[in-house]
Amino acid sequence: MSINVKNIATDEVTCSTCKANCCKLEVMIISDTGVPAQHIQVDKWGGETMRRLSDGWCSALDRDTFLCSIYEQRPWICREFEMGSYECIEERNTSTN
């Protein structure tokens, strides 16, 4: 008897293979990490999120390198979203389907 295994990642997720898929997610700012004001969007209830531009990507994402331009000041949620984690892999799989 054999067991068919599906969806095994063939590429390791590293900085050089990152597709920045998490940079299209809504990111709430829940602590003060020093996010520059031009990257913050405030909703009508006063909630703060990372601003996304018309292309859907986070405004802090450098479009040439796909690296965070405010890495040292990035929101807490971005700090907790670990590269290669289950959530990261799920987001990569969702965006490629």
mmCIF file of N, CA, C and O in Angstrom, residues 53-85:
data_model
loop_
_atom_site.group_PDB
_atom_site.id
_atom_site.type_symbol
_atom_site.label_atom_id
_atom_site.label_comp_id
_atom_site.label_asym_id
_atom_site.label_seq_id
_atom_site.Cartn_x
_atom_site.Cartn_y
_atom_site.Cartn_z
ATOM 1 N N LEU A 53 -1.277 50.496 -1.941
ATOM 2 C CA LEU A 53 -1.407 51.330 -3.125
ATOM 3 C C LEU A 53 -2.392 50.701 -4.101
ATOM 4 O O LEU A 53 -2.902 49.601 -3.871
ATOM 5 N N SER A 54 -2.655 51.361 -5.199
ATOM 6 C CA SER A 54 -3.674 50.910 -6.151
ATOM 7 C C SER A 54 -3.361 49.541 -6.747
ATOM 8 O O SER A 54 -4.260 48.851 -7.209
ATOM 9 N N ASP A 55 -2.100 49.114 -6.700
ATOM 10 C CA ASP A 55 -1.744 47.790 -7.216
ATOM 11 C C ASP A 55 -2.008 46.684 -6.195
ATOM 12 O O ASP A 55 -1.800 45.510 -6.475
ATOM 13 N N GLY A 56 -2.468 47.069 -4.991
ATOM 14 C CA GLY A 56 -2.794 46.096 -3.963
ATOM 15 C C GLY A 56 -1.657 45.750 -3.023
ATOM 16 O O GLY A 56 -1.856 45.098 -2.006
ATOM 17 N N TRP A 57 -0.457 46.183 -3.333
ATOM 18 C CA TRP A 57 0.710 45.887 -2.503
ATOM 19 C C TRP A 57 0.873 46.941 -1.411
ATOM 20 O O TRP A 57 0.480 48.095 -1.572
ATOM 21 N N CYS A 58 1.482 46.557 -0.323
ATOM 22 C CA CYS A 58 1.803 47.463 0.779
ATOM 23 C C CYS A 58 2.655 48.620 0.254
ATOM 24 O O CYS A 58 3.557 48.428 -0.561
ATOM 25 N N SER A 59 2.382 49.814 0.747
ATOM 26 C CA SER A 59 3.123 50.995 0.283
ATOM 27 C C SER A 59 4.596 50.957 0.693
ATOM 28 O O SER A 59 5.417 51.622 0.080
ATOM 29 N N ALA A 60 4.944 50.159 1.697
ATOM 30 C CA ALA A 60 6.335 50.077 2.150
ATOM 31 C C ALA A 60 7.159 49.071 1.355
ATOM 32 O O ALA A 60 8.372 48.990 1.531
ATOM 33 N N LEU A 61 6.511 48.329 0.472
ATOM 34 C CA LEU A 61 7.232 47.332 -0.320
ATOM 35 C C LEU A 61 7.966 48.007 -1.464
ATOM 36 O O LEU A 61 7.363 48.709 -2.274
ATOM 37 N N ASP A 62 9.265 47.810 -1.529
ATOM 38 C CA ASP A 62 10.065 48.317 -2.642
ATOM 39 C C ASP A 62 9.741 47.462 -3.859
ATOM 40 O O ASP A 62 9.992 46.260 -3.867
ATOM 41 N N ARG A 63 9.148 48.050 -4.879
ATOM 42 C CA ARG A 63 8.682 47.304 -6.047
ATOM 43 C C ARG A 63 9.821 46.737 -6.890
ATOM 44 O O ARG A 63 9.623 45.814 -7.665
ATOM 45 N N ASP A 64 11.027 47.299 -6.759
ATOM 46 C CA ASP A 64 12.165 46.799 -7.538
ATOM 47 C C ASP A 64 12.804 45.570 -6.898
ATOM 48 O O ASP A 64 13.190 44.635 -7.588
ATOM 49 N N THR A 65 12.911 45.579 -5.573
ATOM 50 C CA THR A 65 13.605 44.493 -4.878
ATOM 51 C C THR A 65 12.662 43.523 -4.179
ATOM 52 O O THR A 65 13.079 42.452 -3.770
ATOM 53 N N PHE A 66 11.403 43.920 -4.005
ATOM 54 C CA PHE A 66 10.413 43.179 -3.226
ATOM 55 C C PHE A 66 10.873 42.973 -1.783
ATOM 56 O O PHE A 66 10.562 41.970 -1.158
ATOM 57 N N LEU A 67 11.588 43.952 -1.271
ATOM 58 C CA LEU A 67 11.991 43.976 0.128
ATOM 59 C C LEU A 67 11.253 45.110 0.823
ATOM 60 O O LEU A 67 10.862 46.092 0.198
ATOM 61 N N CYS A 68 11.089 44.985 2.128
ATOM 62 C CA CYS A 68 10.422 46.014 2.910
ATOM 63 C C CYS A 68 11.341 47.223 3.058
ATOM 64 O O CYS A 68 12.483 47.099 3.513
ATOM 65 N N SER A 69 10.827 48.381 2.696
ATOM 66 C CA SER A 69 11.630 49.610 2.772
ATOM 67 C C SER A 69 11.692 50.174 4.193
ATOM 68 O O SER A 69 12.476 51.085 4.450
ATOM 69 N N ILE A 70 10.869 49.638 5.091
ATOM 70 C CA ILE A 70 10.861 50.109 6.491
ATOM 71 C C ILE A 70 11.072 48.935 7.445
ATOM 72 O O ILE A 70 10.501 48.880 8.526
ATOM 73 N N TYR A 71 11.891 47.985 7.043
ATOM 74 C CA TYR A 71 12.052 46.726 7.770
ATOM 75 C C TYR A 71 12.242 46.914 9.274
ATOM 76 O O TYR A 71 11.617 46.241 10.077
ATOM 77 N N GLU A 72 13.090 47.844 9.676
ATOM 78 C CA GLU A 72 13.351 48.059 11.111
ATOM 79 C C GLU A 72 12.156 48.673 11.830
ATOM 80 O O GLU A 72 12.043 48.567 13.043
ATOM 81 N N GLN A 73 11.243 49.320 11.101
ATOM 82 C CA GLN A 73 10.054 49.939 11.693
ATOM 83 C C GLN A 73 8.770 49.200 11.331
ATOM 84 O O GLN A 73 7.679 49.684 11.593
ATOM 85 N N ARG A 74 8.872 48.025 10.737
ATOM 86 C CA ARG A 74 7.681 47.295 10.275
ATOM 87 C C ARG A 74 6.756 46.963 11.442
ATOM 88 O O ARG A 74 7.202 46.843 12.579
ATOM 89 N N PRO A 75 5.453 46.817 11.156
ATOM 90 C CA PRO A 75 4.479 46.525 12.213
ATOM 91 C C PRO A 75 4.733 45.184 12.895
ATOM 92 O O PRO A 75 5.370 44.290 12.329
ATOM 93 N N TRP A 76 4.177 45.059 14.084
ATOM 94 C CA TRP A 76 4.326 43.838 14.869
ATOM 95 C C TRP A 76 3.834 42.610 14.095
ATOM 96 O O TRP A 76 4.469 41.552 14.117
ATOM 97 N N ILE A 77 2.707 42.725 13.408
ATOM 98 C CA ILE A 77 2.158 41.593 12.655
ATOM 99 C C ILE A 77 3.153 41.119 11.595
ATOM 100 O O ILE A 77 3.335 39.918 11.401
ATOM 101 N N CYS A 78 3.814 42.034 10.934
ATOM 102 C CA CYS A 78 4.822 41.658 9.939
ATOM 103 C C CYS A 78 5.998 40.947 10.607
ATOM 104 O O CYS A 78 6.570 40.015 10.044
ATOM 105 N N ARG A 79 6.351 41.373 11.797
ATOM 106 C CA ARG A 79 7.445 40.723 12.536
ATOM 107 C C ARG A 79 7.090 39.300 12.920
ATOM 108 O O ARG A 79 7.944 38.423 12.968
ATOM 109 N N GLU A 80 5.811 39.061 13.202
ATOM 110 C CA GLU A 80 5.357 37.746 13.629
ATOM 111 C C GLU A 80 5.057 36.797 12.468
ATOM 112 O O GLU A 80 4.968 35.596 12.662
ATOM 113 N N PHE A 81 4.874 37.334 11.260
ATOM 114 C CA PHE A 81 4.578 36.512 10.091
ATOM 115 C C PHE A 81 5.889 35.926 9.609
ATOM 116 O O PHE A 81 6.615 36.514 8.820
ATOM 117 N N GLU A 82 6.203 34.739 10.080
ATOM 118 C CA GLU A 82 7.511 34.137 9.857
ATOM 119 C C GLU A 82 7.649 33.569 8.441
ATOM 120 O O GLU A 82 6.789 32.835 7.958
ATOM 121 N N MET A 83 8.755 33.907 7.815
ATOM 122 C CA MET A 83 9.046 33.401 6.481
ATOM 123 C C MET A 83 9.147 31.874 6.518
ATOM 124 O O MET A 83 9.827 31.309 7.362
ATOM 125 N N GLY A 84 8.413 31.217 5.625
ATOM 126 C CA GLY A 84 8.435 29.764 5.551
ATOM 127 C C GLY A 84 7.494 29.076 6.518
ATOM 128 O O GLY A 84 7.403 27.850 6.535
ATOM 129 N N SER A 85 6.763 29.849 7.332
ATOM 130 C CA SER A 85 5.816 29.271 8.288
ATOM 131 C C SER A 85 4.609 28.710 7.538
ATOM 132 O O SER A 85 4.440 28.920 6.338
#
